[in-house]
Amino acid sequence: MKSMKILVFGSNGLVGSSLKRHLSVDKRFECFFSTRKDTDLFSFDDTKNRIQDFGPNLIINAAAKVGGIHANNTEGSSFLIENLKININILESIIGSPNIKLINLGSSCIYPLNASNPIKEESFMTGELEPTNSPYAMAKLTAIELGKTLKKEFNHSIINLMPTNLYGPNDNFSEMSSHVIPGLIHKMHMAKKNKEKIFNIWGTGKPLREFLHVDDLSKAILFINENNIDNEILNVGSGSEISIKDLAMKIKETVEFNGDLYFDTNMPDGNPRKLLDSKKIHDFGWSPAIELDDGLRSVYDWYLKNV
């Protein structure tokens, strides 16, 4: 029996590196873990040649330009342009190959700002986007709509996964462009190292967020593939919420920072609440395995060894 051939785009990123850890040890699959060094996803020809040369049964698109509130607020044009190019080139490249299945990684930010919580897949394109990340969301929405047209016109199998806020090893821990968990871990670690007495956090600390360890997402992707799940849009979340303030307190304890936390209410909060309704994938039989406390400890351990 031939191995299933899987092409993963974005293999150096948070999701891609997690998929590499899981797929590399599974002898059922022959995998190509693509990075920007071997494939320029901004080039249609380069993208199409990579797909044709490897001949995958399944493409997992984990490639994207991503960042936190500050990055989204200040680099909106590049978030829109770069993510559009990546998604359009991959989708256009498979038009003549309906036998290739595509799992496309989206984001919960595609859903409207005022969508009812928990947010169902049916909320897709029903309202105005959250302003701080609408350029990124618009690129993802375009990819979903293009995938739907390919499925209708050429009979492609394209699944768009909407994971909640992800965290894990190999995340972006930079000062200004990181998401909330890696950003807090890095900055609080530096505050501890510099023996600072006060740690500043953007916003009120009141917004509620849902988090999922990236290894749980990788297992969800494998679960979807193995069970031939073919939903056009599928939420993938933990189902648990935590306030930014309580999250910061957990990270404070994990990092062992002894100073005080100060919430700067002059800075934006973003969406006040964003909880995904992941009932559909849970009903299929998948559920996350990594608790937030355990995940934070493992990520901080990874950070200490690698950053």
Short mmCIF file of C-alpha atoms in Angstrom, two decimals:
data_model
loop_
_atom_site.label_atom_id
_atom_site.label_comp_id
_atom_site.label_asym_id
_atom_site.label_seq_id
_atom_site.Cartn_x
_atom_site.Cartn_y
_atom_site.Cartn_z
CA MET A 1 0.00 0.00 0.00
CA LYS A 2 1.42 3.39 -1.04
CA SER A 3 2.04 6.03 1.60
CA MET A 4 -0.16 9.09 1.59
CA LYS A 5 1.85 12.06 0.32
CA ILE A 6 1.41 15.22 2.39
CA LEU A 7 2.82 18.63 1.48
CA VAL A 8 2.96 21.10 4.36
CA PHE A 9 3.45 24.77 3.52
CA GLY A 10 4.79 26.99 6.32
CA SER A 11 6.75 24.25 8.07
CA ASN A 12 8.90 26.61 10.13
CA GLY A 13 5.97 28.38 11.79
CA LEU A 14 4.04 27.58 14.93
CA VAL A 15 1.54 25.21 13.29
CA GLY A 16 3.90 23.90 10.61
CA SER A 17 6.62 22.91 13.06
CA SER A 18 4.06 21.12 15.23
CA LEU A 19 2.77 19.21 12.20
CA LYS A 20 6.36 18.28 11.36
CA ARG A 21 6.89 16.83 14.83
CA HIS A 22 3.76 14.70 14.53
CA LEU A 23 3.93 13.66 10.87
CA SER A 24 7.66 12.88 10.82
CA VAL A 25 7.20 9.89 13.13
CA ASP A 26 4.16 8.48 11.31
CA LYS A 27 5.31 5.94 8.72
CA ARG A 28 1.94 6.00 6.96
CA PHE A 29 2.88 9.31 5.36
CA GLU A 30 5.48 10.55 2.91
CA CYS A 31 5.87 14.23 3.70
CA PHE A 32 7.49 17.31 2.23
CA PHE A 33 7.86 20.08 4.80
CA SER A 34 8.14 23.21 2.70
CA THR A 35 9.64 26.52 3.90
CA ARG A 36 10.33 29.83 2.21
CA LYS A 37 13.86 28.55 1.45
CA ASP A 38 12.59 25.96 -1.05
CA THR A 39 9.35 27.62 -2.25
CA ASP A 40 8.45 31.27 -2.78
CA LEU A 41 4.72 31.29 -2.09
CA PHE A 42 4.52 34.85 -3.43
CA SER A 43 5.35 33.34 -6.84
CA PHE A 44 2.59 31.43 -8.65
CA ASP A 45 5.10 29.52 -10.78
CA ASP A 46 7.23 28.53 -7.79
CA THR A 47 4.16 27.42 -5.84
CA LYS A 48 2.70 25.39 -8.72
CA ASN A 49 6.06 23.77 -9.51
CA ARG A 50 6.47 22.65 -5.89
CA ILE A 51 3.02 21.06 -5.90
CA GLN A 52 3.52 19.37 -9.27
CA ASP A 53 7.01 18.11 -8.44
CA PHE A 54 5.95 16.45 -5.18
CA GLY A 55 2.50 15.31 -6.30
CA PRO A 56 0.72 15.34 -2.91
CA ASN A 57 -2.56 13.69 -2.00
CA LEU A 58 -3.01 16.31 0.72
CA ILE A 59 -1.77 19.88 1.11
CA ILE A 60 -1.84 21.49 4.55
CA ASN A 61 -1.51 25.25 4.22
CA ALA A 62 -0.02 26.57 7.46
CA ALA A 63 1.81 29.45 5.77
CA ALA A 64 0.81 32.98 6.76
CA LYS A 65 2.01 36.34 7.95
CA VAL A 66 0.73 36.58 11.52
CA GLY A 67 1.11 38.90 14.49
CA GLY A 68 -0.52 40.48 17.52
CA ILE A 69 -2.58 43.66 17.98
CA HIS A 70 0.35 46.05 17.48
CA ALA A 71 1.55 44.34 14.30
CA ASN A 72 -1.97 44.20 12.86
CA ASN A 73 -2.54 47.87 13.68
CA THR A 74 0.69 49.09 12.03
CA GLU A 75 1.28 46.63 9.16
CA GLY A 76 -2.24 46.15 7.79
CA SER A 77 -1.30 46.46 4.11
CA SER A 78 1.39 43.78 4.29
CA PHE A 79 -0.92 41.47 6.28
CA LEU A 80 -3.53 41.77 3.52
CA ILE A 81 -1.19 41.61 0.51
CA GLU A 82 1.10 38.81 1.70
CA ASN A 83 -1.67 36.53 2.94
CA LEU A 84 -3.69 37.10 -0.23
CA LYS A 85 -0.70 36.16 -2.39
CA ILE A 86 0.01 32.98 -0.41
CA ASN A 87 -3.56 31.72 -0.48
CA ILE A 88 -4.36 32.68 -4.07
CA ASN A 89 -1.19 31.05 -5.41
CA ILE A 90 -1.82 27.77 -3.58
CA LEU A 91 -5.51 27.60 -4.52
CA GLU A 92 -4.97 28.58 -8.15
CA SER A 93 -2.15 26.02 -8.43
CA ILE A 94 -4.50 23.11 -7.69
CA ILE A 95 -7.33 24.08 -10.06
CA GLY A 96 -6.35 21.32 -12.49
CA SER A 97 -5.86 18.75 -9.70
CA PRO A 98 -9.19 18.10 -7.94
CA ASN A 99 -7.70 14.89 -6.56
CA ILE A 100 -5.54 16.96 -4.21
CA LYS A 101 -7.22 17.56 -0.86
CA LEU A 102 -6.46 20.88 0.84
CA ILE A 103 -6.69 21.71 4.53
CA ASN A 104 -6.40 25.46 4.84
CA LEU A 105 -5.62 27.09 8.18
CA GLY A 106 -7.70 30.17 8.86
CA SER A 107 -8.32 32.09 12.07
CA SER A 108 -11.15 32.89 14.43
CA CYS A 109 -10.67 36.57 13.50
CA ILE A 110 -12.65 35.91 10.29
CA TYR A 111 -15.85 36.09 12.33
CA PRO A 112 -17.73 39.37 12.84
CA LEU A 113 -16.99 41.58 15.81
CA ASN A 114 -20.55 41.29 17.09
CA ALA A 115 -21.07 37.59 16.39
CA SER A 116 -22.92 35.81 19.20
CA ASN A 117 -20.70 33.79 21.53
CA PRO A 118 -19.90 30.97 21.28
CA ILE A 119 -19.29 31.72 17.60
CA LYS A 120 -20.70 29.18 15.16
CA GLU A 121 -19.37 28.45 11.67
CA GLU A 122 -22.62 29.87 10.31
CA SER A 123 -21.49 33.35 11.45
CA PHE A 124 -19.17 33.43 8.41
CA MET A 125 -19.56 36.78 6.58
CA THR A 126 -22.57 37.96 8.57
CA GLY A 127 -21.20 41.25 9.92
CA GLU A 128 -18.43 43.82 10.37
CA LEU A 129 -14.95 42.61 11.33
CA GLU A 130 -12.95 43.61 14.40
CA PRO A 131 -10.98 46.69 13.18
CA THR A 132 -7.56 45.81 14.62
CA ASN A 133 -7.17 42.69 12.50
CA SER A 134 -9.56 43.16 9.58
CA PRO A 135 -6.81 43.18 6.86
CA TYR A 136 -5.60 39.74 7.97
CA ALA A 137 -9.19 38.53 8.28
CA MET A 138 -10.08 39.81 4.81
CA ALA A 139 -7.25 37.77 3.28
CA LYS A 140 -8.47 34.65 5.08
CA LEU A 141 -12.09 35.32 4.07
CA THR A 142 -11.01 35.61 0.43
CA ALA A 143 -9.23 32.25 0.65
CA ILE A 144 -12.34 30.60 2.08
CA GLU A 145 -14.57 32.07 -0.62
CA LEU A 146 -12.13 31.04 -3.36
CA GLY A 147 -11.98 27.52 -1.92
CA LYS A 148 -15.76 27.32 -1.95
CA THR A 149 -15.88 28.30 -5.61
CA LEU A 150 -13.23 25.70 -6.51
CA LYS A 151 -15.24 23.04 -4.72
CA LYS A 152 -18.41 24.06 -6.57
CA GLU A 153 -16.79 24.53 -9.98
CA PHE A 154 -14.11 21.80 -10.05
CA ASN A 155 -15.19 19.39 -7.26
CA HIS A 156 -12.22 20.04 -4.98
CA SER A 157 -12.11 18.90 -1.36
CA ILE A 158 -11.11 22.01 0.61
CA ILE A 159 -11.51 22.25 4.37
CA ASN A 160 -11.00 25.57 6.12
CA LEU A 161 -10.08 25.18 9.79
CA MET A 162 -10.73 28.09 12.13
CA PRO A 163 -8.55 27.52 15.19
CA THR A 164 -8.94 29.65 18.26
CA ASN A 165 -5.92 31.52 19.70
CA LEU A 166 -2.94 29.18 19.43
CA TYR A 167 0.20 28.92 21.52
CA GLY A 168 3.06 26.46 21.80
CA PRO A 169 6.75 25.81 21.12
CA ASN A 170 8.37 27.66 18.22
CA ASP A 171 5.96 30.57 18.62
CA ASN A 172 6.90 34.18 17.86
CA PHE A 173 8.28 35.62 21.11
CA SER A 174 9.30 39.00 19.70
CA GLU A 175 8.74 42.23 21.62
CA MET A 176 6.23 43.95 19.32
CA SER A 177 4.74 41.41 16.86
CA SER A 178 3.86 38.47 19.09
CA HIS A 179 0.45 37.21 20.19
CA VAL A 180 -0.63 37.50 23.81
CA ILE A 181 0.80 34.32 25.39
CA PRO A 182 4.32 34.37 23.83
CA GLY A 183 4.41 38.15 24.21
CA LEU A 184 3.62 38.01 27.93
CA ILE A 185 6.02 35.11 28.51
CA HIS A 186 8.92 36.90 26.82
CA LYS A 187 8.32 40.33 28.33
CA MET A 188 7.61 38.99 31.80
CA HIS A 189 10.74 36.84 31.67
CA MET A 190 12.78 39.92 30.74
CA ALA A 191 11.11 41.91 33.54
CA LYS A 192 12.08 39.15 35.97
CA LYS A 193 15.64 39.09 34.61
CA ASN A 194 15.91 42.89 34.99
CA LYS A 195 14.33 42.74 38.48
CA GLU A 196 11.57 45.16 37.52
CA LYS A 197 8.91 45.88 40.13
CA ILE A 198 6.00 46.71 37.74
CA PHE A 199 4.93 44.94 34.56
CA ASN A 200 2.71 46.88 32.11
CA ILE A 201 -0.02 45.14 30.11
CA TRP A 202 -2.13 46.69 27.35
CA GLY A 203 -5.82 47.18 28.09
CA THR A 204 -8.07 46.54 31.05
CA GLY A 205 -7.42 42.82 31.40
CA LYS A 206 -11.16 42.15 31.16
CA PRO A 207 -11.47 40.64 27.66
CA LEU A 208 -12.09 36.90 27.58
CA ARG A 209 -10.03 34.66 25.33
CA GLU A 210 -9.91 30.98 24.42
CA PHE A 211 -6.55 29.25 23.88
CA LEU A 212 -5.50 25.98 22.26
CA HIS A 213 -2.09 24.33 22.35
CA VAL A 214 -0.77 23.96 18.81
CA ASP A 215 -0.13 20.22 19.30
CA ASP A 216 -3.86 19.77 19.92
CA LEU A 217 -4.52 21.50 16.58
CA SER A 218 -2.07 19.16 14.81
CA LYS A 219 -3.87 16.18 16.25
CA ALA A 220 -7.18 17.67 15.12
CA ILE A 221 -5.81 18.00 11.56
CA LEU A 222 -4.72 14.35 11.55
CA PHE A 223 -8.11 13.36 12.99
CA ILE A 224 -9.94 15.25 10.23
CA ASN A 225 -7.83 13.61 7.53
CA GLU A 226 -8.15 10.10 8.94
CA ASN A 227 -11.92 10.38 9.34
CA ASN A 228 -12.53 11.95 5.91
CA ILE A 229 -14.30 14.95 7.44
CA ASP A 230 -15.22 17.32 4.62
CA ASN A 231 -16.86 20.37 6.22
CA GLU A 232 -16.11 23.58 4.33
CA ILE A 233 -15.55 25.52 7.58
CA LEU A 234 -14.78 23.89 10.90
CA ASN A 235 -13.98 25.57 14.22
CA VAL A 236 -11.25 24.07 16.39
CA GLY A 237 -11.21 25.34 19.97
CA SER A 238 -10.72 24.26 23.56
CA GLY A 239 -14.13 25.45 24.74
CA SER A 240 -12.58 27.19 27.78
CA GLU A 241 -12.32 30.95 28.38
CA ILE A 242 -9.99 32.99 30.54
CA SER A 243 -9.66 36.74 31.07
CA ILE A 244 -6.43 38.44 30.01
CA LYS A 245 -5.92 39.40 33.67
CA ASP A 246 -6.22 35.80 34.88
CA LEU A 247 -3.99 34.64 32.02
CA ALA A 248 -1.37 37.21 33.02
CA MET A 249 -1.54 35.95 36.61
CA LYS A 250 -0.97 32.36 35.42
CA ILE A 251 2.03 33.45 33.35
CA LYS A 252 3.33 35.50 36.29
CA GLU A 253 3.25 32.33 38.40
CA THR A 254 4.79 30.21 35.61
CA VAL A 255 7.64 32.66 35.00
CA GLU A 256 8.00 33.33 38.75
CA PHE A 257 7.90 37.09 38.28
CA ASN A 258 7.64 38.79 41.67
CA GLY A 259 6.59 42.30 40.61
CA ASP A 260 3.12 43.82 40.26
CA LEU A 261 0.96 43.78 37.14
CA TYR A 262 -0.31 47.15 35.84
CA PHE A 263 -3.06 47.31 33.21
CA ASP A 264 -2.79 50.33 30.89
CA THR A 265 -6.41 51.23 30.18
CA ASN A 266 -5.33 53.81 27.57
CA MET A 267 -4.35 50.98 25.23
CA PRO A 268 -6.83 48.91 23.15
CA ASP A 269 -8.45 45.73 24.43
CA GLY A 270 -9.51 44.33 21.09
CA ASN A 271 -12.61 42.15 20.95
CA PRO A 272 -14.20 41.89 24.44
CA ARG A 273 -15.01 38.20 24.01
CA LYS A 274 -14.25 35.58 21.38
CA LEU A 275 -15.22 31.98 22.13
CA LEU A 276 -15.62 29.49 19.30
CA ASP A 277 -18.42 26.97 19.14
CA SER A 278 -16.46 23.78 18.42
CA LYS A 279 -19.41 21.43 18.83
CA LYS A 280 -19.14 20.09 15.27
CA ILE A 281 -15.59 18.78 15.59
CA HIS A 282 -16.26 17.59 19.16
CA ASP A 283 -19.27 15.65 17.88
CA PHE A 284 -17.02 13.96 15.33
CA GLY A 285 -15.00 12.64 18.29
CA TRP A 286 -12.02 15.01 18.65
CA SER A 287 -11.24 16.86 21.89
CA PRO A 288 -8.15 18.74 23.13
CA ALA A 289 -5.82 17.02 25.57
CA ILE A 290 -3.49 19.76 26.88
CA GLU A 291 -4.69 21.88 29.82
CA LEU A 292 -3.66 25.55 29.81
CA ASP A 293 -1.57 25.32 33.01
CA ASP A 294 0.40 22.37 31.63
CA GLY A 295 0.75 24.04 28.25
CA LEU A 296 2.09 27.28 29.71
CA ARG A 297 4.70 25.43 31.75
CA SER A 298 5.88 23.40 28.74
CA VAL A 299 6.06 26.49 26.52
CA TYR A 300 8.07 28.43 29.11
CA ASP A 301 10.45 25.47 29.43
CA TRP A 302 10.85 25.48 25.64
CA TYR A 303 11.40 29.26 25.67
CA LEU A 304 14.17 28.98 28.27
CA LYS A 305 15.99 26.38 26.17
CA ASN A 306 15.53 27.92 22.74
CA VAL A 307 15.09 31.70 22.84
#
